[in-house]
Coordinates of C-alpha atoms in Angstrom, one line a residue:
X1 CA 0.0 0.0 0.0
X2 CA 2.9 2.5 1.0
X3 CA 4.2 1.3 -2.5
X4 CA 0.8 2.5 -4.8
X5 CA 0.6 5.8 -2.6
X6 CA 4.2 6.8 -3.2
X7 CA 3.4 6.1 -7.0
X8 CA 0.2 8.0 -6.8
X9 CA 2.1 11.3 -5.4
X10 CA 5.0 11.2 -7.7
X11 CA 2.3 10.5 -10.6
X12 CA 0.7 13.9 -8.8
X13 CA 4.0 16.2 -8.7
X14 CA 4.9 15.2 -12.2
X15 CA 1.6 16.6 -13.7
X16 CA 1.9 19.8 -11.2
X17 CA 5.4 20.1 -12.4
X18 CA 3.8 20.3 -16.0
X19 CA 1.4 22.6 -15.4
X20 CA 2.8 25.0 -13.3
X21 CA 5.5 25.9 -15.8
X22 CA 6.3 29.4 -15.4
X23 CA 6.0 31.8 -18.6
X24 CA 9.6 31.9 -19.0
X25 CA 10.1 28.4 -19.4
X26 CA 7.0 28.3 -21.7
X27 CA 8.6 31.5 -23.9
X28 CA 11.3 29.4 -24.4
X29 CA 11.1 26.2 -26.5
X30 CA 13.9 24.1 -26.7
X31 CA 16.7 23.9 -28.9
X32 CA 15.5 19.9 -29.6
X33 CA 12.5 20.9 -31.2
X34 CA 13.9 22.9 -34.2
X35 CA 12.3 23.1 -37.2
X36 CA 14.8 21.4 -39.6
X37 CA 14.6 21.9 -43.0
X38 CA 13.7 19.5 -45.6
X39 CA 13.0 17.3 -42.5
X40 CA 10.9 13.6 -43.4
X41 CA 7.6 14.0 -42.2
X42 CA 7.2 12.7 -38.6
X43 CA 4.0 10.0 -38.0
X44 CA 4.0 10.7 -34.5
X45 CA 2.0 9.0 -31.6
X46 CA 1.6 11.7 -29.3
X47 CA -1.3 13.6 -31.8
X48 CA 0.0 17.0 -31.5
X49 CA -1.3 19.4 -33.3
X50 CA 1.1 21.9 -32.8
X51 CA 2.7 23.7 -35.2
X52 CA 6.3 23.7 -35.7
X53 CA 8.6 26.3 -34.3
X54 CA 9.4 29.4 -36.8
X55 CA 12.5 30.1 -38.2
X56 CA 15.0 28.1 -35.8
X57 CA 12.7 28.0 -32.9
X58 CA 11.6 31.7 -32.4
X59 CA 9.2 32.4 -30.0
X60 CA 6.6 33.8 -31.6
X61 CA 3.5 35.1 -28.9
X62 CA 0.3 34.1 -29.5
X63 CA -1.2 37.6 -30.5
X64 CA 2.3 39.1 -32.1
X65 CA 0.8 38.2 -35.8
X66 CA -1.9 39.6 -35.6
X67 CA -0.1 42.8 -34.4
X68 CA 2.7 42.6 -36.5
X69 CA 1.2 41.5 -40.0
X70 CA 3.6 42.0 -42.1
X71 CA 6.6 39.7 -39.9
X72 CA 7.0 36.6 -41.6
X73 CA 5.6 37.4 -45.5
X74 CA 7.6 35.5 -48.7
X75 CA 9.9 37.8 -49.8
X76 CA 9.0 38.6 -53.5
X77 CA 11.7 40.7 -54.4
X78 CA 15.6 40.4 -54.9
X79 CA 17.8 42.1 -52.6
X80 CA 21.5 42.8 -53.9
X81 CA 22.7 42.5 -50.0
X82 CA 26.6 41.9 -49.1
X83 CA 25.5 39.6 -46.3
X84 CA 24.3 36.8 -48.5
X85 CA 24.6 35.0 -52.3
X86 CA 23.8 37.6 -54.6
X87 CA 20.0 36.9 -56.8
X88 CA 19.6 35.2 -59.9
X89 CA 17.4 38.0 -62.6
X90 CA 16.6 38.1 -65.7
X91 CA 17.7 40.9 -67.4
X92 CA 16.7 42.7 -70.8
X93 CA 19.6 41.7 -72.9
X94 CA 19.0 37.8 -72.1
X95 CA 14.7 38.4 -73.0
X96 CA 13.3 37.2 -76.0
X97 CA 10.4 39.4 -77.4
X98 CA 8.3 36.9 -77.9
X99 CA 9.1 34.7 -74.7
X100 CA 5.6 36.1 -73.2
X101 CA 6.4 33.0 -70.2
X102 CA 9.2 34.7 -69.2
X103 CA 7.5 38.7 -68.9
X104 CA 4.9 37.0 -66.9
X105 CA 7.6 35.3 -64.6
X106 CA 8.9 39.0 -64.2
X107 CA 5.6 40.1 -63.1
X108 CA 5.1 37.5 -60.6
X109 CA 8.8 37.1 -58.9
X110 CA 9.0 33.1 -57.4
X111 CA 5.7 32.3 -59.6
X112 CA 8.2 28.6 -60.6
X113 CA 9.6 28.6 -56.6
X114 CA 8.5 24.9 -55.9
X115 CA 5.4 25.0 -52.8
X116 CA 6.8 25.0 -49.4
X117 CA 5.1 21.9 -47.6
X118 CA 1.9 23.0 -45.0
X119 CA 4.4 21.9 -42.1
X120 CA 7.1 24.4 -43.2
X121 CA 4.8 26.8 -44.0
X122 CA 5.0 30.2 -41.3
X123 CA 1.8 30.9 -39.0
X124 CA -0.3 32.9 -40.7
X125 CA -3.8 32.6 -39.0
X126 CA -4.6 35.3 -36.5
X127 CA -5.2 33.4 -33.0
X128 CA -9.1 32.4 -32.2
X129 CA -9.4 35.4 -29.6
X130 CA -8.4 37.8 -32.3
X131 CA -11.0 36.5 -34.8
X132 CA -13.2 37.3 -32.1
X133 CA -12.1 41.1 -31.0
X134 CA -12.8 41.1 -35.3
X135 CA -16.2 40.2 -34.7
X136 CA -16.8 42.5 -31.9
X137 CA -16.5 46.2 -32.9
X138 CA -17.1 47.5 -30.1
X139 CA -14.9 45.8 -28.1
X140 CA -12.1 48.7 -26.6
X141 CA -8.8 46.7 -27.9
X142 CA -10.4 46.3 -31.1
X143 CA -11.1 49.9 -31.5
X144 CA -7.7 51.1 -30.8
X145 CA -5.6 48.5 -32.5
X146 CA -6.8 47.8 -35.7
X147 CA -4.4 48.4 -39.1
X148 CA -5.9 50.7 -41.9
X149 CA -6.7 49.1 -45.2
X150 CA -3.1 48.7 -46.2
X151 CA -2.2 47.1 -42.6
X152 CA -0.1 49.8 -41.1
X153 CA -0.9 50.5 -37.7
X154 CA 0.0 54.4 -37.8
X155 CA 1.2 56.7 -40.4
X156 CA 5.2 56.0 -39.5
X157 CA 4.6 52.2 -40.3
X158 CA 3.2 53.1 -44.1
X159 CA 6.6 55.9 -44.2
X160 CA 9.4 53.9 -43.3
X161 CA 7.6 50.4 -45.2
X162 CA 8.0 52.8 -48.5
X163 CA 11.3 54.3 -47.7
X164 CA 12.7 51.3 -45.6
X165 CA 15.9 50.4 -48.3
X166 CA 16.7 54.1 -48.5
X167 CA 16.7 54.1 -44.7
X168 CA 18.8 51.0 -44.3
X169 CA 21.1 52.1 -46.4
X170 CA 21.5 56.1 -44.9
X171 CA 21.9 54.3 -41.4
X172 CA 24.2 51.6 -42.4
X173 CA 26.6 54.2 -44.1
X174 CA 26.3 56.6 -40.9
X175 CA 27.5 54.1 -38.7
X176 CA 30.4 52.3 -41.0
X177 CA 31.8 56.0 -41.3
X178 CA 31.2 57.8 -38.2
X179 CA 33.2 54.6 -36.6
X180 CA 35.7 54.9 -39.3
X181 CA 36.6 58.3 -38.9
X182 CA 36.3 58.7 -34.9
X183 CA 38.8 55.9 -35.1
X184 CA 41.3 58.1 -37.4
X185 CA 40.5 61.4 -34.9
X186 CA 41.2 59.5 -32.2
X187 CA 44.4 57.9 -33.4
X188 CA 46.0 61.5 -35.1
X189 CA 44.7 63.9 -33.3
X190 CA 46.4 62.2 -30.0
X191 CA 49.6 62.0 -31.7
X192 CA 49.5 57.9 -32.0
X193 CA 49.3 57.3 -28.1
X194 CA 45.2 56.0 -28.3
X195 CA 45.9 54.6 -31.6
X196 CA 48.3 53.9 -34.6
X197 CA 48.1 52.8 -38.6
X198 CA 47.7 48.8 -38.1
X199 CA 44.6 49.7 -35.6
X200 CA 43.2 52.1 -37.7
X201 CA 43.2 49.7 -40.7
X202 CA 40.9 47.0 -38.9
X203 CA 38.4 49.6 -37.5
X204 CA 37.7 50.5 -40.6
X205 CA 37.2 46.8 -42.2
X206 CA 34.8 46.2 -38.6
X207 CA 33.5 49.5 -38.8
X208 CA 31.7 48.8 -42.2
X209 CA 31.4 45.2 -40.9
X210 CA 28.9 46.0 -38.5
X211 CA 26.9 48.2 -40.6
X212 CA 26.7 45.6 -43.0
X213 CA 25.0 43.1 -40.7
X214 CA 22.9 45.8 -39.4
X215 CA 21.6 46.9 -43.1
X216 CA 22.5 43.9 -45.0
X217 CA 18.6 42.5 -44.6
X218 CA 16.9 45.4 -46.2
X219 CA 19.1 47.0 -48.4
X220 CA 21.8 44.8 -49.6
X221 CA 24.2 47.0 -47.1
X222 CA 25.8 48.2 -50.3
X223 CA 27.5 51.6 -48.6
X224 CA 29.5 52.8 -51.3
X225 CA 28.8 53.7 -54.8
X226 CA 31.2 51.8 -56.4
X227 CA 29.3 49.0 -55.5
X228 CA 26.3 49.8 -55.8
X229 CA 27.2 51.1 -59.9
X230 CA 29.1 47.8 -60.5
X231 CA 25.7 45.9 -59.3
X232 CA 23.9 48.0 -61.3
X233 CA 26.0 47.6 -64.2
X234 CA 26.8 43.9 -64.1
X235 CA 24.2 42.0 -61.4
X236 CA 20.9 43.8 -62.6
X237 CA 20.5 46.3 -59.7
X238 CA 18.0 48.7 -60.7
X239 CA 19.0 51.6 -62.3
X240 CA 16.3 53.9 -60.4
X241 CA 17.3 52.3 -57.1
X242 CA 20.9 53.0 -57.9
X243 CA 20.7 56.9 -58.0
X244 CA 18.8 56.6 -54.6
X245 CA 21.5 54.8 -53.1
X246 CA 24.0 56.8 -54.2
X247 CA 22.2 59.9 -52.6
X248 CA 21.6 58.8 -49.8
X249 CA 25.0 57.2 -49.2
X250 CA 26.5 60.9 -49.8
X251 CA 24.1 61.9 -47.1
X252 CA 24.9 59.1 -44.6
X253 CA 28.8 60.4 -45.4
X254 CA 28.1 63.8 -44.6
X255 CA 26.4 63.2 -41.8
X256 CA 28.7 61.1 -40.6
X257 CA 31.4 63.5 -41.1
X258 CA 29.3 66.0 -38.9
X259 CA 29.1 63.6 -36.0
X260 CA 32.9 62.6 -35.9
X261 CA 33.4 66.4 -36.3
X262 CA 31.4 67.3 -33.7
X263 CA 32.5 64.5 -31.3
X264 CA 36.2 65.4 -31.6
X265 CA 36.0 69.0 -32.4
X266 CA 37.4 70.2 -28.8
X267 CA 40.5 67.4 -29.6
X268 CA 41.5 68.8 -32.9
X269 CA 41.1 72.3 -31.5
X270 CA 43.6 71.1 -28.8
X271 CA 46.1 69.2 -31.4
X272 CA 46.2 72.9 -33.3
X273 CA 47.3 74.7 -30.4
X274 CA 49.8 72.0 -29.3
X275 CA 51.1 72.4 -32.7
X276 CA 51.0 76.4 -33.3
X277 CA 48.9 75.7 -36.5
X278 CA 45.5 76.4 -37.5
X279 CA 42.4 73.6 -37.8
X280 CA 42.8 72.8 -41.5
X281 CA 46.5 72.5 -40.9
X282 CA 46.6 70.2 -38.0
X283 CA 47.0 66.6 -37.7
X284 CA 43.0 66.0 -37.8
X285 CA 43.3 66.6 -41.8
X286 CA 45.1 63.1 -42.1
X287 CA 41.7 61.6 -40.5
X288 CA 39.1 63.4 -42.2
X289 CA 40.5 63.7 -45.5
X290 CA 42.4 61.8 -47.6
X291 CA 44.6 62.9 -50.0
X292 CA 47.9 61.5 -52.0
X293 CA 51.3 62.4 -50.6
X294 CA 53.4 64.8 -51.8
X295 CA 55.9 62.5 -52.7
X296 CA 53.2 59.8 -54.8
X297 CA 52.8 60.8 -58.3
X298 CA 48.9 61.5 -59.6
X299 CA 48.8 58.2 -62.0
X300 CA 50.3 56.1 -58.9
X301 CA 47.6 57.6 -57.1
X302 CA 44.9 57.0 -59.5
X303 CA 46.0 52.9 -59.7
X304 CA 46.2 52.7 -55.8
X305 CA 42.6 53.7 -55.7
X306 CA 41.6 51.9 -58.8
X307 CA 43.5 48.6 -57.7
X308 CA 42.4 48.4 -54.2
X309 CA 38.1 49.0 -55.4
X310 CA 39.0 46.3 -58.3
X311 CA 40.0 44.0 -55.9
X312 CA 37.5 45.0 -53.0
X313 CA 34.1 45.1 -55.7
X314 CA 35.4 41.7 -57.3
X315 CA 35.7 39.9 -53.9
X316 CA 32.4 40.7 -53.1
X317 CA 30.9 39.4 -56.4
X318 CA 32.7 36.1 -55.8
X319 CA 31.4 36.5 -52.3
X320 CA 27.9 36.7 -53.8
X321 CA 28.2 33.5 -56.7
X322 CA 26.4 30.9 -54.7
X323 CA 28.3 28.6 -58.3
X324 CA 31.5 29.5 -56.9
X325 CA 32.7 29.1 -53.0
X326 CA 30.5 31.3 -51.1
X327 CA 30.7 31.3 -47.2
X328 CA 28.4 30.1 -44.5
X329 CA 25.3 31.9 -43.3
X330 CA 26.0 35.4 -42.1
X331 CA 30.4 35.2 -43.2
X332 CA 30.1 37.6 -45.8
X333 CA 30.1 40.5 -43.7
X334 CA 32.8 39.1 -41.2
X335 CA 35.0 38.5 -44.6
X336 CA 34.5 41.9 -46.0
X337 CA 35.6 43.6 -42.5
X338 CA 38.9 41.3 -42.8
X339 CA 39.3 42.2 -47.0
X340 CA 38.6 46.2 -46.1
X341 CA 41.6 46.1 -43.0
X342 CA 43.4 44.2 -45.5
X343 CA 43.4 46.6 -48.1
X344 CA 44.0 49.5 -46.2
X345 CA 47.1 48.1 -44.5
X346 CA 48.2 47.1 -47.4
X347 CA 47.1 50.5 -50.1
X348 CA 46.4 52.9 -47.4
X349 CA 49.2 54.3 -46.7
X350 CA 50.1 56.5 -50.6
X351 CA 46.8 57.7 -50.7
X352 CA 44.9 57.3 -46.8
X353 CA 42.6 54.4 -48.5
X354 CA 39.7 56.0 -49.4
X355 CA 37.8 53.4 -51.9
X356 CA 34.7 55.1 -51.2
X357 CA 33.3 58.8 -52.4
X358 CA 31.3 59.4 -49.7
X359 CA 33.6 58.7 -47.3
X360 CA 36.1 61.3 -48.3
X361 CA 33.3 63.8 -49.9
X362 CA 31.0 63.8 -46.7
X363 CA 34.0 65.0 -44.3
X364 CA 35.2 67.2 -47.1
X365 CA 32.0 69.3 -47.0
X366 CA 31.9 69.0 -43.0
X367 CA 35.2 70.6 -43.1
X368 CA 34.3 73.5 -45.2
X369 CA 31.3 74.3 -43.3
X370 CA 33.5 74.5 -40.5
X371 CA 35.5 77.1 -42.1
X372 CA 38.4 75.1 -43.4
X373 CA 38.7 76.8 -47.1
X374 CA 37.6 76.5 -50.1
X375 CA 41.4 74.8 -50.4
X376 CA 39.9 71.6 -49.2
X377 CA 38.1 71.1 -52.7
X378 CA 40.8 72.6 -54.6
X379 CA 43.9 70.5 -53.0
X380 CA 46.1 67.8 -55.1
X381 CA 44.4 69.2 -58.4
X382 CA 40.7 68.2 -57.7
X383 CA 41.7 65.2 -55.8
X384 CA 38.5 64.4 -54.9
X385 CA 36.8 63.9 -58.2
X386 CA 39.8 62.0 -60.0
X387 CA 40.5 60.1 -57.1
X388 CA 37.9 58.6 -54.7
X389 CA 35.4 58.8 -57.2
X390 CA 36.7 58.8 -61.0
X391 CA 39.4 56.0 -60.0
X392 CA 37.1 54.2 -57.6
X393 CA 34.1 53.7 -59.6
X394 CA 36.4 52.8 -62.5
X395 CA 38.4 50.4 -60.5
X396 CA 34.8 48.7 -59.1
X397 CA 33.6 48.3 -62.9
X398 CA 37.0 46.8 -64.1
X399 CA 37.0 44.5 -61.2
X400 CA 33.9 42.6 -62.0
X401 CA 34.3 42.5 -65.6
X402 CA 38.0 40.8 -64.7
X403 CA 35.9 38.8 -62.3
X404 CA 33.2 37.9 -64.6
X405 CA 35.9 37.0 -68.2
X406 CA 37.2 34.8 -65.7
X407 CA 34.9 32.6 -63.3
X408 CA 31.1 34.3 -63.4
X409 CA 28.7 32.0 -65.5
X410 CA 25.1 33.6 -64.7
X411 CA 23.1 35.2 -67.0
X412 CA 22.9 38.4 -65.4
X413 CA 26.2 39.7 -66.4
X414 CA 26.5 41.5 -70.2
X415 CA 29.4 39.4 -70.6
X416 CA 27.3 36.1 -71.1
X417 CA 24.6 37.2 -73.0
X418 CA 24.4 36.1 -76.8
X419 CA 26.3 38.2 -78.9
X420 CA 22.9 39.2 -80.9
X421 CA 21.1 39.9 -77.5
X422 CA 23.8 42.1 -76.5
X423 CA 23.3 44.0 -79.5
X424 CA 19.6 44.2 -78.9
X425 CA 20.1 45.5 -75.7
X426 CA 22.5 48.5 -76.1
X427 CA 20.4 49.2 -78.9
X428 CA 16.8 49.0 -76.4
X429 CA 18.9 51.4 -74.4
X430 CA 19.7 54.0 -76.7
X431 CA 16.6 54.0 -77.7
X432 CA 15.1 54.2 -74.2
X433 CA 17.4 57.1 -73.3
X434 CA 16.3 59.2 -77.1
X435 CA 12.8 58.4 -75.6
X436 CA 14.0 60.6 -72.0
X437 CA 15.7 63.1 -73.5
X438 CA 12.8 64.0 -76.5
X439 CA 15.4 64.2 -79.0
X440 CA 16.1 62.6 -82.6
X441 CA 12.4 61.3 -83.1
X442 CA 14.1 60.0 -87.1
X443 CA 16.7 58.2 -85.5
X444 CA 14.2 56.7 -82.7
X445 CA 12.4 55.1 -85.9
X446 CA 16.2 53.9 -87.2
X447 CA 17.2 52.2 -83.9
X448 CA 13.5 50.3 -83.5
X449 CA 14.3 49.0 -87.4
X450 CA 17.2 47.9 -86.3
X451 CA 16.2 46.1 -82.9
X452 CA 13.3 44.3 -85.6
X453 CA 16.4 43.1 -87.4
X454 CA 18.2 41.8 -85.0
X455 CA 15.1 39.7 -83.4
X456 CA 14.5 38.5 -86.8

């Protein structure tokens, strides 16, 4: 008898012990029960009707979809992001005219993606209580928390859903360069005691690694131009989204610039004095600005920038060819924070490593405001044109087109399209661009005859 009542209790605790779980542990499901892709399907006996965990075993709270409608949607369109394998698009010069499959699989991005079984499917019913604070109108929380018709909760929510890349990308360029160049303050402007060369180098490569894996997700986390041209140019990037980029890049620089300015401004108004000279002249300069040495010739100049984007806009492409070796989940931006330290330690030092517009332009401009000179624009013969933008942009171009003779194989790139498609295409785009500019309606007609001839 003392037997069957000590098997009775511990029969008791153990379902007590069940259900008086606190919420943490309940918040918290457990690293066996991950959702594993292409996982057989399970004929269990226990009858649960559960649904899998989302994602790797988030927690996801019973009322958070419902709340949050837009968490867990199929991503539709391409991002060109630096944290992952770069997107497979069809582009123009690879279209046939009268392929109308193919303009229909443009419309409706993944319409050939092969169905996601029900199992590994995200939640996307509302809870039961929901459905029922739907049916109630009146009810207070259903009042206050309902999404308008487009299923934004307040006006901010419908802003930042239609400017979210742009945002991403203004952010992600902020940070990479304000840590950049607070780095390069710190390290000048105390005459190398909180800082030297070899630690500036990898600040800069972490710098821009964080911002990546903060921005990566949404924008692509492209942060410099010369990128962001080369995708355009030879990945598909849009050409619209392009110029936005590149805007608000040059914003994120100068701002940027303003904050590490501001931040260090009593520092560099200390390292003048120390030094009898005035702000423009002082050891700051070598942080904020970059600029060859007197001793570097212009053309060796030019080639240090245009070798060092070649190489940097090339690596990332192979980076991004899921044919080739790409890294594991979430590498890329680790890589590119090693390849950026390695390139300035190892090209920064004839012309300060610059390999980005905006980060030389937006400190340029914060320096002028702050009553540097017009000689900051003027310096090295226009340095700042020829140099971190003429030589950089060029050097990002050359780099995938080396990159792209020699390995790429998609369809994406100009380089493999049929000879008579490339045709076709530079010819789509000239006459595209006569169409912009309202000009030369006779040779518009020319140009059309002769995209009929080559289809033919």
């Amino acid at each position: 008898m003392e037997g069957e009542n000590n098997s009775q209790l511990h029969e008791i605790n153990h379902v007590q012990s069940h259900d008086c779980q606190s919420d943490e542990t309940i918040q918290q499901p457990s690293q066996d029960h991950e959702a594993i892709p292409n996982a057989a399907q399970q004929f269990s006996l226990t009858g649960s009707k559960a649904p899998p965990p989302y994602q790797g075993g988030v927690y996801l709270h019973p009322d958070y979809m419902h709340y949050n409608p837009q968490y867990g949607q199929p991503q539709n369109t391409p991002v060109w992001s630096l944290a992952q394998p770069l997107p497979h698009v069809m582009r123009p010069g690879m279209k046939n005219r009268e392929n109308q499959d193919t303009e229909a699989t443009n419309k409706r991005p993944n319409a050939h993606q092969e169905k996601v079984p029900a199992a590994d499917e995200p939640p996307t019913e509302h809870p039961h209580h929901n459905d029922d604070l739907k049916e109630d109108k009146n009810h207070p929380e259903a009042r206050v928390a309902q999404p308008n018709e487009h299923g934004f909760f307040n006006k901010w929510g419908e802003i930042r859903h239609q400017f979210r890349e742009p945002l991403a990308e203004w952010l992600g360029t902020t940070i990479a360069m304000t840590l950049g160049l607070c780095a390069g303050l710190q390290t000048f402007t105390s005459q190398n005691q909180a800082g030297s060369f070899p630690s500036l180098a990898p600040a800069w490569g972490f710098a821009f690694m964080i911002a990546i894996y903060m921005a990566g997700g949404v924008s692509g986390g492209h942060l410099n131009p010369a990128i962001t041209i080369s995708m355009a140019v030879w990945r598909g990037f849009p050409a619209k989204k392009c110029m936005i980029y590149v805007a608000v890049q040059i914003v994120g620089g100068i701002t940027a610039g303003g904050i590490a300015y501001a931040l260090y401004h009593d520092a560099i108004v200390d390292s003048a004095l120390m030094n009898h000279v005035t702000q423009s002249e002082s050891l700051a300069r070598q942080a904020l600005l970059t600029a060859p040495r007197d001793f570097v010739h212009p053309v060796t100049a030019f080639f240090n920038e245009f070798v060092g984007t070649a190489i940097l806009v090339g690596t990332i492409m192979a980076l991004g060819d899921d044919t080739n070796a790409p890294p594991g989940a979430g590498m890329q931006a680790f890589i590119l924070g090693i390849l950026i330290s390695v390139l300035v330690l190892a090209l920064g030092y004839n012309t300060g490593g610059c390999f980005n517009g905006p980060r030389d332009f937006g400190p340029r401009l914060v320096a002028l405001m702050a009553g540097w000179g017009g000689e900051v624009f003027r310096e090295k013969h226009a340095w700042w044109i020829w140099g971190p933008w003429a030589a950089d942009i060029s050097g990002g171009l050359c780099g995938t087109l080396i990159y792209d003779l020699a390995i790429f194989t998609g369809g994406e790139s100009p380089i493999n399209y049929p000879r008579r498609r490339r045709k076709r295409a530079l010819l789509i785009k000239q006459k595209n661009l006569m169409h912009k500019l309202r000009f030369g309606r006779r040779k518009i007609r020319d140009v059309e005859r002769a995209v009929q001839e080559v289809e033919q």
